[in-house]
Amino acid sequence: MAIGRRDVPAPATPDAGGGLLARPAWTKGLGSWLTTVDHKRLGILYILTSFTFMGLASIEAFIIRLQLAAPGMELVSPDVYNQLFTMHGVTMIFLAIMPLGTGFANYFVPLMIGARDLAFPRLNAFGYWVYAFGGLFVYSSFFLGGAPDVGWFAYAPLTSLSNNPGNGTDFYMIGLLIGGIGSLVTAMNLIVTIFSMRAPGMTMMRMPVFVWMILVTSFLIVFAFPPLTIALTQIVFDRTFGTLFYVPEAGGLPILWQHLFWIFGHPEVYIVILPAFGVISEVIPTFSRKPIFGYPVMILSGIFIGFMGFAVWSHHMFTTGLGPVANTAFALTSFVIGVPTGVKIFNWLGTMWGGSVRFTTSMLYAMAFLFMFVIGGITGIMLAMPPFTAQATDSYFVVAHFHYVMGGGALFAFFAGVYYWFPKLTGKLLPERFGQWTFAAMFIGFNMIFMPQHFAGLMGMPRRTQTYEAGIGLEIWNLVSTAGTFVMGTALFMLLFSVIYAFRNGTPAGNDPWDARTLEWAATSPPQHHNFDEQPIVTDRDAFWAQKYPEASHGDDGSQWEGMDFDAHGIHMPGQSWYPFLLATSIFIAGYGLLFENWPLSILMLVVLVGATYGWAFEGVGGHHVHPDDGAEAAGD
């Protein structure tokens, strides 16, 4: 679709759009966003939606911390508190941080590999809409009987109808089922894109580290989400149709949920953190003005982490009575997985060592990531020891560890990515000096919130508690932790202000403001619809750097591609479509039909789903051809 070669026959004239709904051709306005299949627009939608959900999760966390500022607070009831910490966890894991990585992947993977879009543009749009509707579905629970209140990992039998008769658990289960569809199709789309649409000369070992990490992450999603889907479906069946998968009185096994959930749940940690590793691996070399140190080892470490991510799930279950053999085995695998992660840390330090480091805001976030992720890694090794976990499990120590990995690690890495790639997204620079003040507030606020939680946890403060006793030494840690939310909240507002200011008054960035190394910087800022006027040719790792500084390149000279006109017949760009949005909408509404056991509505949405699928299949090729040489675009539909 996107990469045509001279020896390939001219593309067939696109179908005029004889499907149920004609392909729209809006270039602006709401309709253009609802029907877009452009990977850049969908990437922006992912990023904006992720930050919106992150804002909601931050509000929930702020209320939680206010409630715990002092013993005996009555700001929210225990029931509401349960809903808040559940929704905070669900939102940050499933709706904010993980999709933020997907948003960056959507926008930058095609650019980094020299492609014009993802392999399946309509499937990409469908993946986004299903994710967004899945999040809306879960959040609509606040207005339809109450939000989930079973924690983000929703252990059985707490989720049984007898123990939890409200609708909150159903919103959790069905909402995650809906959102999981989006994650799976997007992961498969990225895998096909990376394998089949790389620019000429871009071998696998010339791909940017970010693309490699997205590839590994996509495989993790493909293999990790099915166990979660099975577990969620079993709970839905137990609650809706009276099956007995997790009912111990009938011979069901509640611990089966824990196994299935953590077979998904631990790879999920790497699904979140590997894209963050990829971001850091682009930021640090650029601002150190050195190629990444130990590229092959970085790639192998990422692959090894992906494999080992499926071999450590039971370290979340040390206290469930698995026995010494199982506990020892999973403790050892948990130690082992720290090795490739540690290798990456040394690789990043090695990249900075001897480099000409520029302390931009993006680089500061990247360096903070190294510091805080190491803290999270060290406490993770502590929790990999069963005797220690027996003491610290379900305490605030675990909360602190988890947040240093997911917040100090992944989130700070993505903030580095925001400052790094914002100029490419918008053509404007975020204000650097103000950004460094924002970073300082973010760093101080984060550590004020979560560092004291280590000590509160070691002193015995349980997680998910709505209050605690006075006079047992927990007051100071909780007060400092709550004070930190004001500092970090201020930093988040400063970041939001920076983005708005840069949109309106930002300094023009140019195409390559950082003197960067990878192909996305060869495109205009922001990139054109077709990304590149000419098909990029890759002659070395760090493809754009090799173009700019051929004297520093050790790759080939690209002579094998000379004389080849890859876009002789024009660049075929995909056309917009209503069907991804319509299909996702039918699944979204069908979710309410299932939850409220409104079978006519469910059947109606099933009919719409089948009809939309049929329309999608027979919609025709669509799209148009771009001829950058003569500045012409040929309409195809």
XYZ file of C-alpha atoms in Angstrom:
637
model
C 0.000 0.000 0.000
C 2.501 2.570 1.108
C 5.723 1.410 -0.481
C 5.477 0.832 -4.197
C 8.449 -0.252 -6.296
C 9.207 0.521 -9.900
C 8.897 -3.094 -11.005
C 5.508 -3.514 -9.413
C 2.454 -3.010 -11.634
C 0.540 0.207 -11.168
C -2.072 0.047 -8.420
C -5.565 -0.664 -9.611
C -7.842 2.315 -9.790
C -9.433 2.492 -6.361
C -13.045 1.554 -6.023
C -15.360 4.530 -5.970
C -16.784 3.334 -2.693
C -19.774 1.160 -3.374
C -20.198 0.019 0.222
C -23.029 0.787 2.605
C -21.380 4.060 3.609
C -19.292 5.950 1.067
C -15.756 6.720 2.132
C -15.661 10.290 3.463
C -12.990 12.750 2.378
C -13.027 15.339 5.143
C -9.694 16.968 5.871
C -10.791 18.858 8.971
C -13.573 19.001 11.504
C -15.048 16.352 13.789
C -15.967 14.047 10.924
C -12.374 13.885 9.756
C -11.278 12.675 13.194
C -14.102 10.132 13.547
C -13.272 8.560 10.196
C -9.521 9.017 10.040
C -7.247 6.069 9.371
C -4.046 8.161 9.353
C -1.587 6.660 11.832
C -0.437 10.126 12.927
C -3.931 11.349 13.762
C -4.707 8.086 15.538
C -1.443 8.382 17.443
C -2.468 11.861 18.578
C -5.897 10.552 19.590
C -4.254 7.774 21.610
C -1.923 10.241 23.341
C -4.679 12.769 24.132
C -7.058 10.065 25.352
C -4.333 8.534 27.510
C -3.573 11.873 29.144
C -7.298 12.493 29.679
C -7.656 9.209 31.523
C -4.429 9.970 33.383
C -5.986 13.235 34.548
C -8.999 11.350 35.900
C -6.728 8.832 37.635
C -4.735 11.696 39.137
C -7.903 13.202 40.598
C -8.765 9.824 42.123
C -5.251 9.527 43.568
C -5.456 13.050 44.966
C -8.688 12.231 46.808
C -7.139 9.015 48.116
C -4.152 10.909 49.479
C -6.373 13.579 51.073
C -8.300 10.823 52.807
C -5.045 9.374 54.182
C -3.442 12.686 55.154
C -4.256 12.029 58.799
C -5.770 9.183 60.818
C -9.520 9.023 61.055
C -10.309 11.250 58.088
C -13.856 10.961 56.748
C -13.538 12.669 53.380
C -14.916 9.628 51.558
C -16.685 6.531 52.790
C -14.993 3.125 52.693
C -17.208 2.125 49.765
C -16.284 5.184 47.711
C -12.643 4.736 48.705
C -12.717 1.183 47.341
C -14.068 2.497 44.049
C -11.433 5.227 43.884
C -8.374 3.018 44.345
C -9.807 0.417 41.984
C -10.502 2.941 39.258
C -7.133 4.614 39.809
C -5.308 1.334 39.246
C -7.458 0.212 36.320
C -7.148 3.599 34.658
C -3.403 3.984 35.014
C -2.636 0.437 33.881
C -5.169 -0.168 31.135
C -6.317 3.271 30.001
C -3.394 5.652 30.536
C 0.208 4.402 30.571
C -0.129 1.362 28.313
C -2.101 3.228 25.596
C 0.357 6.117 25.855
C 3.056 3.752 24.583
C 0.662 2.605 21.869
C 0.089 6.230 20.894
C 3.801 6.879 20.470
C 4.112 3.611 18.544
C 1.210 4.540 16.274
C 2.687 7.891 15.422
C 6.385 7.101 15.217
C 6.907 3.467 14.203
C 5.873 4.047 10.541
C 8.006 7.186 10.431
C 10.982 5.454 12.006
C 10.914 2.559 9.550
C 10.267 4.781 6.523
C 6.662 3.667 5.894
C 3.650 5.798 5.010
C 1.171 4.200 7.403
C 0.482 1.007 9.310
C -0.234 -2.159 7.347
C -3.969 -2.113 8.111
C -5.097 1.500 8.523
C -8.790 0.769 9.162
C -7.884 -1.900 11.711
C -5.705 0.702 13.384
C -8.682 3.071 13.631
C -10.859 0.254 14.963
C -8.241 -0.512 17.633
C -8.279 3.067 18.858
C -12.060 3.394 18.989
C -12.502 0.104 20.812
C -9.915 1.196 23.387
C -11.570 4.581 23.864
C -15.048 3.077 24.149
C -13.746 0.452 26.589
C -12.517 3.258 28.832
C -15.773 5.183 28.524
C -17.663 2.016 29.362
C -15.735 1.511 32.600
C -16.088 5.177 33.589
C -19.832 5.228 32.861
C -20.131 2.931 35.896
C -19.889 6.015 38.143
C -23.298 7.080 36.796
C -24.876 3.644 36.454
C -24.824 2.103 39.877
C -21.251 2.451 41.086
C -17.718 1.893 39.874
C -15.718 -1.321 40.347
C -14.492 -1.726 43.920
C -12.479 -4.942 43.809
C -8.970 -3.613 43.205
C -7.271 -3.491 39.833
C -6.605 -7.242 39.900
C -10.144 -8.141 41.071
C -9.410 -11.361 42.915
C -12.043 -14.098 42.952
C -14.220 -14.892 44.859
C -14.543 -11.204 45.768
C -15.996 -10.765 42.294
C -18.771 -13.337 42.733
C -22.362 -12.206 42.557
C -22.959 -13.187 46.174
C -19.981 -11.191 47.450
C -20.365 -8.268 45.095
C -23.940 -7.900 43.825
C -23.549 -4.416 42.291
C -22.753 -3.676 38.663
C -19.241 -2.356 39.276
C -17.558 -5.725 38.771
C -19.487 -6.253 35.529
C -18.297 -2.870 34.233
C -14.727 -3.923 35.053
C -14.980 -7.292 33.298
C -16.854 -6.208 30.180
C -14.956 -2.926 29.880
C -11.604 -4.709 29.903
C -12.895 -7.280 27.419
C -13.846 -4.455 25.056
C -10.573 -2.580 25.508
C -8.562 -5.788 25.134
C -9.865 -6.213 21.587
C -8.278 -2.895 20.687
C -4.937 -3.844 22.249
C -4.817 -7.153 20.384
C -5.640 -5.849 16.914
C -3.242 -2.924 17.262
C -0.449 -5.233 18.409
C -0.969 -7.526 15.409
C -1.073 -4.505 13.111
C 2.246 -3.233 14.463
C 3.889 -6.655 14.094
C 2.860 -6.924 10.432
C 3.926 -3.338 9.784
C 7.369 -3.760 11.303
C 8.038 -7.027 9.489
C 6.717 -6.046 6.083
C 6.935 -2.282 5.567
C 10.450 -1.266 6.492
C 12.289 1.063 4.139
C 14.762 -0.421 1.648
C 18.002 -1.152 3.458
C 16.472 -1.214 6.933
C 17.387 -4.680 8.133
C 16.132 -5.917 11.474
C 19.439 -4.994 13.096
C 19.198 -1.464 11.741
C 15.835 -0.767 13.306
C 15.702 1.862 16.051
C 15.589 0.409 19.557
C 12.143 1.965 20.057
C 10.791 -0.060 17.119
C 12.382 -3.219 18.504
C 10.806 -2.649 21.900
C 7.408 -2.066 20.278
C 7.825 -5.310 18.336
C 8.605 -7.279 21.510
C 5.751 -5.532 23.326
C 3.312 -6.388 20.547
C 4.177 -10.077 20.796
C 3.742 -9.849 24.568
C 0.259 -8.430 24.057
C -0.676 -11.144 21.571
C 0.352 -13.910 23.984
C -0.583 -12.284 27.316
C -4.083 -11.000 26.625
C -5.766 -14.351 25.826
C -5.375 -15.679 29.415
C -6.895 -12.441 30.710
C -9.704 -12.723 28.182
C -10.442 -16.255 29.376
C -10.448 -15.145 33.005
C -12.705 -12.152 32.342
C -15.122 -14.253 30.299
C -15.352 -16.850 33.060
C -16.264 -14.171 35.594
C -18.887 -12.745 33.212
C -20.306 -16.237 32.767
C -20.332 -16.839 36.529
C -22.165 -13.581 37.164
C -24.498 -13.592 34.155
C -25.241 -17.212 33.371
C -24.640 -18.856 36.736
C -21.601 -20.928 35.840
C -19.315 -21.931 38.696
C -15.733 -21.380 37.561
C -14.736 -19.499 40.692
C -17.305 -20.688 43.231
C -15.450 -22.801 45.831
C -18.667 -24.258 47.287
C -19.324 -25.866 43.907
C -15.771 -27.065 43.348
C -14.602 -23.941 41.514
C -11.058 -22.643 41.991
C -10.720 -18.963 42.956
C -6.935 -19.298 42.694
C -7.386 -20.065 38.994
C -8.188 -16.376 38.576
C -4.879 -15.421 40.175
C -2.940 -17.720 37.869
C -4.720 -16.497 34.746
C -4.589 -12.864 35.811
C -0.878 -12.862 36.655
C 0.069 -14.883 33.540
C -1.241 -11.734 31.889
C -0.361 -9.338 34.680
C 3.370 -9.705 34.880
C 3.963 -9.499 31.126
C 1.694 -6.458 31.367
C 4.409 -4.771 33.439
C 6.770 -5.235 30.499
C 4.057 -4.284 28.021
C 4.113 -0.934 29.809
C 7.846 -0.606 30.466
C 9.401 -1.874 27.219
C 8.031 1.003 25.106
C 9.388 3.306 27.813
C 12.786 1.600 27.426
C 12.456 2.324 23.714
C 11.793 6.015 24.301
C 14.798 6.309 26.615
C 16.921 4.526 24.023
C 16.135 7.284 21.527
C 16.433 10.233 23.897
C 19.765 9.385 25.557
C 21.809 8.809 22.356
C 20.434 11.983 20.771
C 21.296 14.189 23.729
C 24.606 12.396 24.361
C 25.531 12.757 20.675
C 26.597 9.128 20.608
C 25.072 5.974 19.153
C 23.428 3.698 21.685
C 26.050 1.667 23.509
C 25.792 -2.094 22.908
C 22.906 -2.044 20.438
C 22.795 -5.842 19.879
C 22.845 -6.490 23.620
C 20.048 -3.958 24.100
C 17.915 -5.821 21.566
C 18.689 -9.257 22.972
C 17.969 -8.016 26.497
C 14.570 -6.755 25.362
C 13.749 -10.100 23.746
C 14.963 -11.976 26.829
C 12.800 -9.806 29.060
C 9.856 -10.612 26.802
C 10.378 -14.354 27.187
C 11.124 -14.236 30.897
C 8.101 -12.029 31.507
C 5.982 -15.175 31.174
C 8.056 -17.119 33.697
C 7.642 -15.037 36.833
C 3.905 -14.665 37.372
C 3.750 -16.667 40.577
C 5.994 -14.256 42.456
C 2.748 -12.319 42.889
C 1.369 -15.389 44.654
C 4.084 -16.301 47.161
C 1.652 -16.076 50.056
C -1.087 -18.237 48.513
C 0.482 -21.502 49.683
C 2.085 -22.738 46.482
C 4.796 -24.477 48.488
C 8.570 -24.132 48.793
C 9.443 -25.701 45.420
C 7.210 -23.382 43.405
C 8.202 -20.380 45.480
C 11.901 -21.132 45.005
C 11.527 -21.636 41.268
C 9.676 -18.396 40.737
C 12.047 -16.527 43.049
C 14.959 -17.668 40.857
C 13.258 -16.667 37.611
C 12.428 -13.302 39.192
C 16.092 -12.776 40.049
C 17.116 -13.774 36.526
C 14.816 -11.295 34.832
C 16.644 -8.520 36.654
C 19.816 -9.325 34.678
C 18.764 -8.085 31.213
C 17.095 -5.096 32.817
C 20.341 -4.270 34.610
C 22.218 -4.703 31.333
C 20.028 -2.019 29.786
C 20.762 0.362 32.649
C 24.510 -0.060 32.058
C 23.987 0.391 28.315
C 22.273 3.730 28.871
C 25.005 4.814 31.282
C 27.598 3.659 28.767
C 25.916 5.753 26.095
C 26.150 8.844 28.254
C 29.721 8.073 29.340
C 32.091 10.207 27.326
C 29.267 11.786 25.369
C 28.584 15.443 24.853
C 25.526 15.448 27.072
C 22.941 18.203 26.612
C 20.756 18.622 29.678
C 17.502 19.386 27.919
C 14.220 18.808 29.704
C 13.774 15.558 27.834
C 17.222 14.390 28.942
C 16.486 15.332 32.547
C 13.381 13.151 32.520
C 15.438 10.335 30.976
C 18.084 10.600 33.693
C 15.416 10.724 36.393
C 13.956 7.585 34.854
C 17.289 5.812 35.366
C 17.443 6.838 39.009
C 13.877 5.954 39.927
C 13.620 2.807 37.859
C 16.699 1.464 39.630
C 14.980 2.119 42.971
C 11.910 0.255 41.715
C 14.153 -2.543 40.455
C 15.958 -2.928 43.766
C 12.708 -3.132 45.720
C 11.487 -5.554 43.072
C 14.422 -7.865 43.794
C 13.570 -7.582 47.491
C 10.002 -8.645 46.731
C 11.298 -11.545 44.648
C 12.377 -13.179 47.921
C 9.426 -15.153 49.358
C 10.305 -14.509 53.033
C 10.413 -10.767 52.418
C 7.172 -10.850 50.440
C 5.550 -12.740 53.288
C 6.224 -9.698 55.454
C 5.607 -6.922 52.943
C 2.775 -8.295 50.820
C -0.330 -6.141 50.647
C 1.529 -3.322 52.381
C 2.334 0.174 51.184
C 5.863 -1.039 50.446
C 4.411 -2.841 47.426
C 2.529 0.325 46.443
C 5.773 2.303 46.555
C 7.684 -0.330 44.566
C 5.008 -0.509 41.907
C 4.832 3.261 41.497
C 8.603 3.610 41.185
C 8.484 1.094 38.335
C 5.359 2.322 36.560
C 5.450 6.006 37.503
C 9.093 6.854 38.091
C 9.967 4.416 35.334
C 7.436 4.317 32.527
C 5.698 7.646 33.128
C 8.891 9.691 33.402
C 10.200 7.995 30.268
C 7.042 8.991 28.415
C 7.378 12.562 29.694
C 10.887 12.479 28.188
C 9.215 11.321 24.982
C 6.696 14.162 25.109
C 9.458 16.792 25.284
C 11.524 14.927 22.702
C 8.833 14.376 20.071
C 6.528 17.352 20.676
C 8.412 19.382 18.009
C 7.807 16.619 15.472
C 4.128 16.363 16.427
C 3.387 20.075 16.257
C 6.292 21.911 14.673
C 6.682 23.878 17.910
C 9.151 23.642 20.797
C 7.982 23.270 24.364
C 9.511 26.029 26.536
C 12.796 24.622 27.839
C 13.430 26.781 30.916
C 9.850 26.426 32.142
C 10.068 22.728 31.309
C 13.050 22.334 33.609
C 11.141 23.986 36.433
C 8.271 21.634 35.676
C 10.640 18.684 35.766
C 12.021 19.775 39.148
C 8.527 20.010 40.625
C 7.570 16.664 39.095
C 10.677 14.926 40.431
C 10.357 16.376 43.940
C 6.606 15.780 44.098
C 6.878 12.186 42.908
C 9.523 11.299 45.454
C 7.640 13.089 48.234
C 4.601 10.957 47.467
C 6.126 7.540 47.065
C 9.420 7.396 48.968
C 7.672 7.685 52.390
C 5.350 4.860 51.407
C 8.285 2.447 51.612
C 8.652 3.277 55.303
C 4.913 3.273 55.999
C 4.695 -0.150 54.380
C 7.615 -1.558 56.349
C 5.925 -0.275 59.505
C 2.893 -2.331 58.642
C 0.508 0.015 56.865
C -1.705 -2.142 54.626
C -2.582 -1.037 51.134
C -6.207 -0.348 50.163
C -6.984 0.886 53.663
C -9.348 3.798 54.011
C -7.823 4.938 57.313
C -5.263 3.923 59.925
C -4.701 4.101 63.634
C -3.149 7.152 65.248
C -0.051 6.884 67.381
C 1.725 4.017 65.584
C 4.165 6.180 63.629
C 2.332 6.361 60.304
C 1.211 10.003 60.493
C 4.390 11.692 59.260
C 4.874 9.379 56.270
C 1.282 9.838 55.151
C 1.358 13.580 55.670
C 4.535 13.977 53.581
C 3.079 11.682 50.958
C -0.104 13.748 50.747
C 1.893 17.003 50.620
C 3.732 15.569 47.640
C 0.492 15.306 45.684
C 0.159 19.108 45.801
C 3.682 19.493 44.397
C 3.215 16.903 41.680
C -0.264 18.198 40.896
C 1.249 21.647 40.384
C 3.836 20.100 38.073
C 1.122 18.413 36.010
C -0.694 21.741 35.618
C 2.617 23.348 34.603
C 3.083 20.639 31.967
C -0.447 21.230 30.680
C 0.210 24.963 30.562
C 3.458 24.361 28.646
C 1.652 22.323 26.023
C -1.118 24.907 25.576
C 1.409 27.755 25.464
C 3.570 25.935 22.923
C 0.573 25.267 20.686
C -0.316 28.970 20.647
C 3.046 30.711 20.966
C 5.721 28.044 20.746
C 8.991 28.692 18.949
C 9.046 27.042 15.512
C 11.062 23.867 15.827
C 12.219 23.132 12.304
C 12.435 19.583 11.088
C 15.386 18.463 13.214
C 15.752 20.622 16.323
C 17.822 18.076 18.312
C 20.212 16.987 15.535
C 18.624 13.575 15.998
C 19.480 10.184 14.588
C 16.371 8.347 13.368
C 14.202 8.658 10.277
C 11.198 10.465 11.760
C 13.374 13.577 11.910
C 13.883 13.423 8.129
C 10.180 14.256 7.703
C 8.708 17.724 8.006
C 7.440 18.936 11.403
C 4.619 18.010 11.597
C 4.929 15.309 8.943
C 2.918 15.461 5.754
C 0.034 13.048 5.287
C 2.254 10.739 3.221
C 5.213 11.166 5.638
C 8.003 11.340 3.039
C 8.095 12.849 -0.445
C 10.693 10.289 -1.439
C 11.086 6.763 -0.175
C 13.913 6.849 2.427
C 16.862 4.559 1.758
C 18.635 3.193 4.812
C 22.370 2.596 4.650
C 23.233 2.272 8.326
C 21.834 2.075 11.819
C 20.788 5.575 12.925
C 19.580 6.136 9.365
C 19.056 9.895 9.476
C 22.397 10.487 11.198
C 24.095 8.533 8.404
C 22.376 10.759 5.834
C 23.553 13.915 7.579
C 27.041 12.753 8.463
C 28.096 10.160 5.882
C 31.691 10.539 6.990
C 30.701 9.055 10.364
C 28.772 6.153 8.834
C 30.128 2.624 8.651
C 27.210 1.220 6.656
C 26.876 0.533 2.943
C 26.697 3.247 0.272
C 23.156 2.390 -0.834
C 24.308 1.797 -4.405
C 22.088 -1.266 -4.742
C 19.076 1.035 -4.631
C 20.366 3.595 -7.109
C 18.105 4.261 -10.072
C 15.086 2.634 -8.454
C 11.988 4.790 -8.392
C 10.002 3.350 -5.530
C 7.031 5.640 -6.051
C 6.848 5.586 -9.818
C 3.075 5.234 -9.758
C 2.532 7.686 -6.961
C 2.104 7.081 -3.263
C -1.122 5.314 -2.421
C -2.659 6.676 0.753
C -5.609 4.902 2.379
C -9.059 6.462 2.394
C -11.125 7.352 5.435
C -13.883 5.046 6.615
C -16.902 5.027 8.890
C -16.772 1.296 9.518
C -14.085 1.141 12.238
C -16.043 3.689 14.289
C -19.366 1.969 13.595
C -18.018 -1.454 14.470
C -16.501 -0.206 17.719
C -19.744 1.600 18.601
C -21.771 -1.590 18.166
C -19.419 -3.472 20.526
C -19.609 -0.609 23.028
C -23.427 -0.575 23.117
C -23.610 -4.373 23.088
C -21.588 -4.261 26.304
C -24.481 -2.457 28.027
C -26.905 -4.987 26.593
C -24.875 -7.820 28.122
C -24.365 -6.051 31.453
C -28.038 -5.185 31.944
C -29.143 -8.458 30.338
C -31.056 -6.521 27.694
C -30.980 -9.234 25.066
C -32.942 -7.374 22.340
C -30.349 -4.584 22.493
C -27.531 -7.106 22.411
C -29.016 -8.895 19.399
C -29.603 -5.581 17.620
C -25.969 -4.602 18.146
C -24.886 -8.028 16.938
C -26.810 -7.355 13.717
C -25.133 -3.938 13.411
C -21.752 -5.542 14.054
C -22.284 -8.155 11.334
C -23.555 -5.487 8.939
C -20.612 -3.190 9.651
C -18.187 -6.063 9.166
C -19.843 -6.853 5.834
C -19.670 -3.198 4.805
C -16.025 -3.016 5.849
C -15.168 -6.098 3.797
C -16.815 -4.787 0.629
C -16.028 -1.117 1.026
C -13.499 -1.156 -1.759
C -9.874 -0.088 -1.914
C -10.475 3.644 -1.570
C -7.784 6.182 -0.934
C -5.871 8.356 -3.341
C -2.471 8.710 -4.941
C 0.027 11.402 -4.083
C 2.593 12.594 -6.612
C 4.979 14.801 -4.648
C 7.121 15.594 -7.707
C 4.333 17.505 -9.406
C 2.468 18.371 -6.240
C -0.646 16.572 -7.450
C -2.986 14.254 -5.606
C -5.208 11.877 -7.524
C -8.503 11.144 -5.852
C -9.404 7.522 -5.631
C -12.807 7.574 -4.158
